[in-house]
Amino acid sequence: MTDTGRQHWAGHRAMVIGGSIGGLTAALLLRKLGFDVDVYERTPTDLDGRGGGIVLQPDTLRWFVECSEQHPENVSTATHFVQYLGADNEVVYREEAPWRYTSWGTFYRALLADFGTERYHLGEYAAGFDQDAEGVEVRFTSGRIERAELVVFADGITSASRRRISPSSELEYSGYVGWRGTVPESEVSPATFDLLRDSISYSFGPHTHINVYPIPSPSGGLAVGERLLNYVWYRNVAEGYELDELMTDKRGFIAGVSLHPGQVQDRFVDEMRAAAGEVLAPAAAEVVLRTEQPYLQAVYDVGVQQMATGRVALIGDAASAARPHAAAGTAKAAANAWALHDALADSSDVAEALAKWEPGQLELGQRLLRRVKEMGTRSQVTGTWVPGDPDNRFGLYGPGH
């Protein structure tokens, strides 16, 4: 035990499977407890260029607020308002609601800088595991076999180990996709820049909506005028052959969840750009039209009935993944990791700590799933999303929280 009466895990080993934002947060917190921690990431190359914008909630930022020498304001941008734009760019609703944002790459680089690269292993796909009373053995497709007293799977929505821990869990398609992209603020018209610079902005059409907000540039630019405008545009696509065709990349392979920049077929990009001018507010349409390489994410939900078994835990999207309307995906992963840290700090037994940790995290994920499904129904199905309705605010624990 430490001098504060909390358990310290020096001399014990932990493995984190998945080296994205949730995995790195978990790894840092486990190391903070004294574990020897290794991170194994399936992708063979650096993840820095992946992903778009992230709305930062308190759980996501907590590592930088409480533990890091890097400060939150150095890895994020900020706006002061939420606004809804009408058909002619008129502001039909506006409220003061400060939010901070980051880019996936900026936040990933900051977390990796704190963790370091010595025990961060690329190109390692965890294909299976077995455990006994003393530890867990993880098997990798490379032939590597590793053993630790604790294994945390943070390998995302397509986690290979979810089925092992929660066998009945399946991905459920929402009925729509998210078109995503970024444009430098300096490349939009002065009128559009002025309208979007200090807000997260929404534009709605029949069974569709987009939100736009500023994030750091790839070079780390945080000043107004040096940032990127990031967006997610939700468009309904029927499940089946229509979705399969849209998600088929230029090589002819059907993507499971996402198509990266440059992989979307040109004809679909052309159709999307034409639709932007017809259904979105002009400022939002301009951002879409100026995007050089938009990319796609099919929006899925998945819930779990179990997040822990013995010495193995699922966190983040590897456990439950919720559509992005509450801007809470990275926050939930961070909340899972912080709760795991606290459970292990209060126990001298890994399996016992995970058993105590699991119920609250299951409830958190299930609550979030119910809420974002309701939000998606209002925006994409019934058309009952009302600007300013408190139920539509961001938040992991509830609207605005």
Coordinates of C-alpha atoms in Angstrom, one line a residue:
M1 CA 0.0 0.0 0.0
T2 CA 1.1 3.6 -0.5
D3 CA 1.4 6.1 2.3
T4 CA -2.0 7.4 1.3
G5 CA -3.6 4.1 2.1
R6 CA -4.3 3.3 -1.6
Q7 CA -3.1 0.2 -3.3
H8 CA 0.1 0.5 -5.3
W9 CA 0.8 -2.1 -8.1
A10 CA 4.6 -1.9 -8.5
G11 CA 6.0 -5.2 -9.8
H12 CA 2.7 -6.1 -11.5
R13 CA 2.3 -6.1 -15.3
A14 CA -0.7 -4.8 -17.3
M15 CA -1.3 -4.9 -21.0
V16 CA -3.6 -2.5 -23.0
I17 CA -4.8 -3.8 -26.3
G18 CA -5.5 -0.8 -28.5
G19 CA -3.3 2.3 -28.7
S20 CA -5.9 5.0 -29.5
I21 CA -7.0 7.7 -27.1
G22 CA -8.9 5.4 -24.7
G23 CA -6.1 2.9 -24.6
L24 CA -3.5 5.5 -24.0
T25 CA -5.5 7.1 -21.2
A26 CA -6.0 3.7 -19.5
A27 CA -2.3 2.9 -19.9
L28 CA -1.2 6.2 -18.4
L29 CA -3.5 5.7 -15.4
L30 CA -2.4 2.1 -14.9
R31 CA 1.2 3.2 -14.9
K32 CA 0.3 5.9 -12.4
L33 CA -0.8 3.1 -10.1
G34 CA 2.6 1.4 -10.5
F35 CA 1.8 -1.2 -13.1
D36 CA 4.4 -2.0 -15.7
V37 CA 2.3 -1.3 -18.8
D38 CA 2.7 -2.2 -22.5
V39 CA 0.3 -1.0 -25.2
Y40 CA -0.3 -3.1 -28.3
E41 CA -1.8 -1.4 -31.4
R42 CA -2.9 -3.5 -34.4
T43 CA -2.1 -0.8 -36.9
P44 CA 1.4 -1.1 -38.3
T45 CA 2.0 2.6 -38.7
D46 CA 1.6 5.7 -36.5
L47 CA -2.0 6.7 -35.9
D48 CA -1.3 10.4 -35.9
G49 CA -3.2 11.2 -39.1
R50 CA -6.4 9.5 -38.3
G51 CA -9.7 11.0 -37.2
G52 CA -11.3 14.4 -37.2
G53 CA -12.6 16.5 -34.4
I54 CA -13.4 15.7 -30.8
V55 CA -15.6 17.7 -28.4
L56 CA -13.8 17.7 -25.1
Q57 CA -15.7 16.8 -22.0
P58 CA -14.3 16.9 -18.5
D59 CA -13.4 13.2 -18.3
T60 CA -11.5 13.4 -21.6
L61 CA -9.5 16.3 -20.4
R62 CA -9.0 15.1 -16.8
W63 CA -5.5 13.5 -17.5
F64 CA -4.2 16.9 -18.7
V65 CA -5.9 18.8 -15.9
E66 CA -4.7 16.6 -13.0
C67 CA -1.6 14.6 -14.1
S68 CA 0.2 16.0 -17.1
E69 CA 2.7 18.8 -17.5
Q70 CA 0.8 19.6 -20.8
H71 CA -2.1 22.0 -20.2
P72 CA -5.6 21.6 -21.7
E73 CA -5.4 25.0 -23.5
N74 CA -2.3 23.8 -25.4
V75 CA -4.1 20.8 -27.0
S76 CA -7.5 22.4 -27.7
T77 CA -9.6 25.2 -29.2
A78 CA -12.7 26.8 -27.8
T79 CA -15.9 28.5 -28.8
H80 CA -18.5 30.3 -26.7
F81 CA -21.8 29.6 -28.4
V82 CA -24.1 27.0 -29.9
Q83 CA -26.1 28.2 -32.8
Y84 CA -28.5 26.9 -35.4
L85 CA -28.4 28.3 -39.0
G86 CA -31.4 28.8 -41.3
A87 CA -31.7 28.4 -45.0
D88 CA -30.1 31.8 -45.7
N89 CA -27.5 31.7 -42.9
E90 CA -29.7 33.5 -40.5
V91 CA -29.1 32.5 -36.9
V92 CA -32.4 31.0 -35.8
Y93 CA -31.3 30.1 -32.3
R94 CA -28.2 30.9 -30.3
E95 CA -27.1 30.3 -26.7
E96 CA -24.0 30.9 -24.7
A97 CA -22.5 27.4 -24.2
P98 CA -18.7 27.3 -24.0
W99 CA -17.0 24.1 -25.3
R100 CA -13.5 23.0 -26.0
Y101 CA -12.5 20.9 -29.0
T102 CA -9.4 19.1 -30.2
S103 CA -8.4 17.1 -33.3
W104 CA -7.9 13.4 -32.9
G105 CA -4.2 13.7 -34.0
T106 CA -3.4 16.6 -31.6
F107 CA -4.9 14.7 -28.6
Y108 CA -3.3 11.4 -29.6
R109 CA 0.1 13.0 -29.9
A110 CA -0.2 14.6 -26.5
L111 CA -1.2 11.4 -24.8
L112 CA 1.6 9.5 -26.5
A113 CA 4.1 12.1 -25.5
D114 CA 3.2 11.5 -21.9
F115 CA 3.3 7.7 -22.3
G116 CA 6.3 7.4 -24.6
T117 CA 7.0 5.0 -27.4
E118 CA 9.4 2.5 -25.7
R119 CA 6.5 0.3 -24.6
Y120 CA 4.0 1.2 -27.3
H121 CA 4.0 -1.6 -29.9
L122 CA 2.7 -1.1 -33.4
G123 CA 1.5 -3.9 -35.8
E124 CA 0.4 -6.3 -33.0
Y125 CA -3.1 -7.7 -33.5
A126 CA -4.4 -9.6 -30.4
A127 CA -6.3 -12.6 -31.7
G128 CA -7.2 -14.4 -28.5
F129 CA -6.6 -14.9 -24.8
D130 CA -6.8 -17.4 -22.0
Q131 CA -6.5 -16.8 -18.3
D132 CA -6.0 -18.6 -15.0
A133 CA -6.0 -17.5 -11.4
E134 CA -2.7 -15.8 -11.7
G135 CA -2.8 -14.0 -15.0
V136 CA -3.8 -13.7 -18.6
E137 CA -2.1 -14.9 -21.7
V138 CA -2.7 -13.0 -24.9
R139 CA -1.9 -14.4 -28.4
F140 CA -1.0 -12.2 -31.2
T141 CA -1.2 -12.9 -35.0
S142 CA 2.5 -12.1 -35.2
G143 CA 3.2 -15.2 -33.1
R144 CA 4.0 -13.1 -30.0
I145 CA 2.5 -14.4 -26.7
E146 CA 2.5 -12.2 -23.7
R147 CA 1.3 -12.6 -20.1
A148 CA 0.2 -10.1 -17.6
E149 CA -1.9 -9.9 -14.4
L150 CA -4.3 -7.5 -16.0
V151 CA -5.4 -7.0 -19.6
V152 CA -7.6 -4.1 -20.8
F153 CA -9.1 -4.3 -24.3
A154 CA -9.5 -0.8 -25.8
D155 CA -9.5 -1.9 -29.4
G156 CA -12.5 0.0 -30.6
I157 CA -15.9 -0.7 -32.1
T158 CA -14.6 -3.7 -34.0
S159 CA -13.0 -5.3 -31.0
A160 CA -12.1 -8.9 -31.6
S161 CA -12.6 -9.7 -27.9
R162 CA -16.0 -8.3 -27.3
R163 CA -17.6 -11.5 -28.5
R164 CA -15.5 -13.5 -26.0
I165 CA -16.6 -11.4 -23.1
S166 CA -20.2 -10.5 -24.2
P167 CA -21.2 -13.2 -26.7
S168 CA -24.6 -11.8 -27.6
S169 CA -23.4 -8.3 -28.5
E170 CA -23.7 -7.3 -32.1
L171 CA -23.2 -4.1 -34.1
E172 CA -26.6 -2.5 -34.9
Y173 CA -26.7 -0.1 -37.9
S174 CA -28.4 3.2 -37.1
G175 CA -29.8 3.9 -40.6
Y176 CA -27.4 6.7 -41.4
V177 CA -23.8 7.5 -42.1
G178 CA -21.6 10.5 -41.0
W179 CA -19.8 12.3 -43.8
R180 CA -16.7 14.0 -42.2
G181 CA -14.1 16.4 -43.3
T182 CA -12.0 19.5 -42.4
V183 CA -11.2 22.8 -44.1
P184 CA -8.7 25.4 -43.0
E185 CA -10.5 28.5 -41.7
S186 CA -8.3 30.6 -44.0
E187 CA -9.9 28.9 -47.1
V188 CA -13.5 29.8 -46.5
S189 CA -15.1 33.1 -47.3
P190 CA -14.9 36.0 -44.8
A191 CA -18.6 35.8 -44.2
T192 CA -18.5 32.1 -43.5
F193 CA -15.5 32.5 -41.2
D194 CA -17.1 35.2 -39.2
L195 CA -20.3 33.2 -38.8
L196 CA -18.6 30.0 -37.7
R197 CA -15.6 31.2 -35.8
D198 CA -17.0 31.3 -32.2
S199 CA -19.7 28.6 -32.3
I200 CA -20.5 25.1 -32.8
S201 CA -23.0 25.5 -35.6
Y202 CA -25.9 23.3 -36.7
S203 CA -27.8 23.2 -40.0
F204 CA -30.9 20.9 -40.5
G205 CA -32.7 19.6 -43.5
P206 CA -35.3 16.9 -44.0
H207 CA -34.0 13.8 -42.1
T208 CA -30.5 15.2 -42.0
H209 CA -28.2 17.5 -40.1
I210 CA -24.7 18.7 -39.8
N211 CA -22.6 20.3 -37.1
V212 CA -19.4 22.4 -37.7
Y213 CA -16.8 23.5 -35.1
P214 CA -13.1 24.6 -35.1
I215 CA -10.3 22.2 -34.2
P216 CA -6.5 22.5 -34.1
S217 CA -4.7 22.4 -37.4
P218 CA -2.3 19.5 -38.2
S219 CA 0.6 21.7 -37.3
G220 CA -1.0 22.5 -33.9
G221 CA -2.5 25.9 -34.9
L222 CA -4.9 27.0 -32.1
A223 CA -5.3 30.7 -32.9
V224 CA -8.5 31.9 -34.6
G225 CA -7.8 31.9 -38.3
E226 CA -5.2 29.2 -38.1
R227 CA -7.6 26.3 -37.1
L228 CA -9.6 23.8 -39.2
L229 CA -13.3 23.8 -39.5
N230 CA -14.4 20.2 -38.8
Y231 CA -17.9 18.8 -39.5
V232 CA -20.0 15.7 -39.3
W233 CA -23.0 15.5 -41.7
Y234 CA -25.5 12.8 -41.0
R235 CA -27.3 11.3 -44.0
N236 CA -29.8 8.4 -44.1
V237 CA -28.7 5.4 -46.1
A238 CA -30.7 2.2 -46.2
E239 CA -29.1 -0.9 -44.8
G240 CA -28.4 -3.6 -47.4
Y241 CA -27.0 -3.1 -50.9
E242 CA -27.2 0.7 -50.7
L243 CA -25.0 0.9 -47.7
D244 CA -22.7 -1.8 -49.1
E245 CA -22.2 0.1 -52.3
L246 CA -21.5 3.4 -50.5
M247 CA -19.0 1.7 -48.2
T248 CA -17.1 0.0 -51.0
D249 CA -13.8 1.7 -51.4
K250 CA -12.0 2.5 -54.6
R251 CA -10.2 -0.8 -54.5
G252 CA -13.5 -2.7 -54.4
F253 CA -13.4 -3.7 -50.7
I254 CA -16.5 -3.2 -48.5
A255 CA -15.4 -1.3 -45.4
G256 CA -17.0 -2.4 -42.1
V257 CA -17.3 0.9 -40.3
S258 CA -15.2 3.7 -42.0
L259 CA -13.7 4.8 -45.2
H260 CA -10.6 7.0 -44.9
P261 CA -9.9 10.2 -46.9
G262 CA -9.2 9.4 -50.5
Q263 CA -11.0 6.0 -50.4
V264 CA -14.6 7.1 -51.0
Q265 CA -15.7 6.6 -54.6
D266 CA -15.8 9.9 -56.5
R267 CA -19.4 9.5 -57.6
F268 CA -20.6 9.4 -54.0
V269 CA -18.5 12.5 -53.2
D270 CA -20.0 14.3 -56.2
E271 CA -23.5 13.4 -55.1
M272 CA -22.8 14.5 -51.5
R273 CA -21.4 17.9 -52.7
A274 CA -24.5 18.5 -54.9
A275 CA -26.8 17.7 -52.0
A276 CA -25.0 20.1 -49.7
G277 CA -25.9 23.1 -51.7
E278 CA -29.6 22.0 -51.8
V279 CA -30.2 21.1 -48.1
L280 CA -27.7 22.9 -45.9
A281 CA -27.2 26.5 -44.8
P282 CA -24.8 28.2 -47.2
A283 CA -22.0 28.5 -44.7
A284 CA -22.2 24.8 -43.8
A285 CA -22.5 23.9 -47.5
E286 CA -19.4 26.0 -48.2
V287 CA -17.3 24.0 -45.7
V288 CA -18.5 20.7 -47.2
L289 CA -17.8 21.9 -50.8
R290 CA -14.3 23.1 -49.9
T291 CA -13.3 19.7 -48.4
E292 CA -10.7 18.1 -50.6
Q293 CA -11.1 14.6 -49.3
P294 CA -14.3 13.9 -47.3
Y295 CA -14.5 10.6 -45.6
L296 CA -17.3 8.3 -44.2
Q297 CA -18.3 6.6 -41.1
A298 CA -21.3 4.3 -41.0
V299 CA -23.0 5.0 -37.7
Y300 CA -23.4 1.9 -35.5
D301 CA -24.4 1.2 -31.9
V302 CA -23.3 -1.8 -29.8
G303 CA -24.1 -2.6 -26.2
V304 CA -22.6 -5.2 -23.9
Q305 CA -24.0 -7.3 -21.1
Q306 CA -20.5 -7.8 -19.6
M307 CA -17.4 -5.7 -19.5
A308 CA -15.2 -7.8 -17.3
T309 CA -14.3 -11.4 -16.8
G310 CA -11.7 -12.4 -14.3
R311 CA -8.6 -10.2 -15.0
V312 CA -9.8 -8.9 -18.4
A313 CA -11.8 -5.7 -19.0
L314 CA -13.4 -4.0 -22.0
I315 CA -13.4 -0.2 -22.1
G316 CA -14.5 2.5 -24.5
D317 CA -16.0 1.5 -27.9
A318 CA -14.7 -2.0 -27.4
A319 CA -17.4 -2.3 -24.7
S320 CA -20.3 -0.2 -25.9
A321 CA -20.2 2.2 -28.8
A322 CA -22.8 4.9 -29.1
R323 CA -23.6 7.2 -32.1
P324 CA -21.9 10.6 -31.7
H325 CA -24.8 12.9 -31.0
A326 CA -23.9 13.4 -27.3
A327 CA -20.2 13.9 -28.2
A328 CA -19.4 11.4 -25.5
G329 CA -17.4 8.6 -27.1
T330 CA -14.0 9.6 -25.9
A331 CA -15.4 10.8 -22.6
K332 CA -16.9 7.4 -21.9
A333 CA -13.6 5.7 -22.7
A334 CA -11.8 8.1 -20.3
A335 CA -14.5 7.6 -17.7
N336 CA -14.1 3.9 -17.9
A337 CA -10.3 4.2 -17.5
W338 CA -10.6 6.6 -14.5
A339 CA -13.1 4.4 -12.8
L340 CA -10.8 1.4 -13.3
H341 CA -7.9 3.3 -11.8
D342 CA -10.0 4.1 -8.7
A343 CA -11.2 0.5 -8.4
L344 CA -7.7 -0.9 -8.6
A345 CA -6.4 1.8 -6.1
D346 CA -8.9 0.5 -3.6
S347 CA -8.3 -3.2 -3.9
S348 CA -5.4 -5.6 -3.7
D349 CA -7.0 -8.2 -6.1
V350 CA -7.4 -7.5 -9.8
A351 CA -10.5 -9.7 -10.4
E352 CA -12.2 -8.3 -7.3
A353 CA -11.5 -4.7 -8.5
L354 CA -12.9 -5.4 -11.9
A355 CA -16.0 -7.0 -10.5
K356 CA -16.7 -3.9 -8.4
W357 CA -15.9 -1.6 -11.4
E358 CA -18.1 -3.3 -13.9
P359 CA -21.7 -2.5 -12.8
G360 CA -21.4 1.2 -12.8
Q361 CA -19.7 1.3 -16.2
L362 CA -22.3 -1.0 -17.7
E363 CA -25.0 1.4 -16.5
L364 CA -23.1 4.4 -17.9
G365 CA -22.8 2.8 -21.3
Q366 CA -26.4 1.7 -21.4
R367 CA -27.7 5.1 -20.4
L368 CA -25.7 6.8 -23.1
L369 CA -26.9 4.4 -25.7
R370 CA -30.6 5.0 -24.9
R371 CA -30.1 8.7 -25.0
V372 CA -28.2 9.0 -28.4
K373 CA -30.7 6.6 -30.0
E374 CA -33.5 9.1 -29.0
M375 CA -31.4 12.0 -30.3
G376 CA -30.9 10.2 -33.6
T377 CA -34.6 9.5 -34.0
R378 CA -35.4 13.1 -33.5
S379 CA -32.9 14.3 -36.1
Q380 CA -33.0 11.6 -38.7
V381 CA -36.4 10.0 -38.5
T382 CA -39.2 12.1 -37.0
G383 CA -37.8 15.6 -37.6
T384 CA -38.6 16.6 -34.1
W385 CA -35.2 18.0 -33.1
V386 CA -35.9 21.5 -31.8
P387 CA -33.2 24.1 -31.6
G388 CA -32.5 24.9 -28.0
D389 CA -34.1 21.8 -26.6
P390 CA -32.0 20.9 -23.5
D391 CA -32.4 17.2 -24.3
N392 CA -30.2 17.7 -27.3
R393 CA -27.2 19.1 -25.5
F394 CA -23.8 17.3 -25.3
G395 CA -22.9 15.3 -22.2
L396 CA -21.8 11.9 -21.1
Y397 CA -23.9 11.7 -18.0
G398 CA -26.9 13.6 -19.4
P399 CA -27.7 16.7 -21.4
G400 CA -25.1 19.4 -20.5
H401 CA -23.3 17.1 -18.1

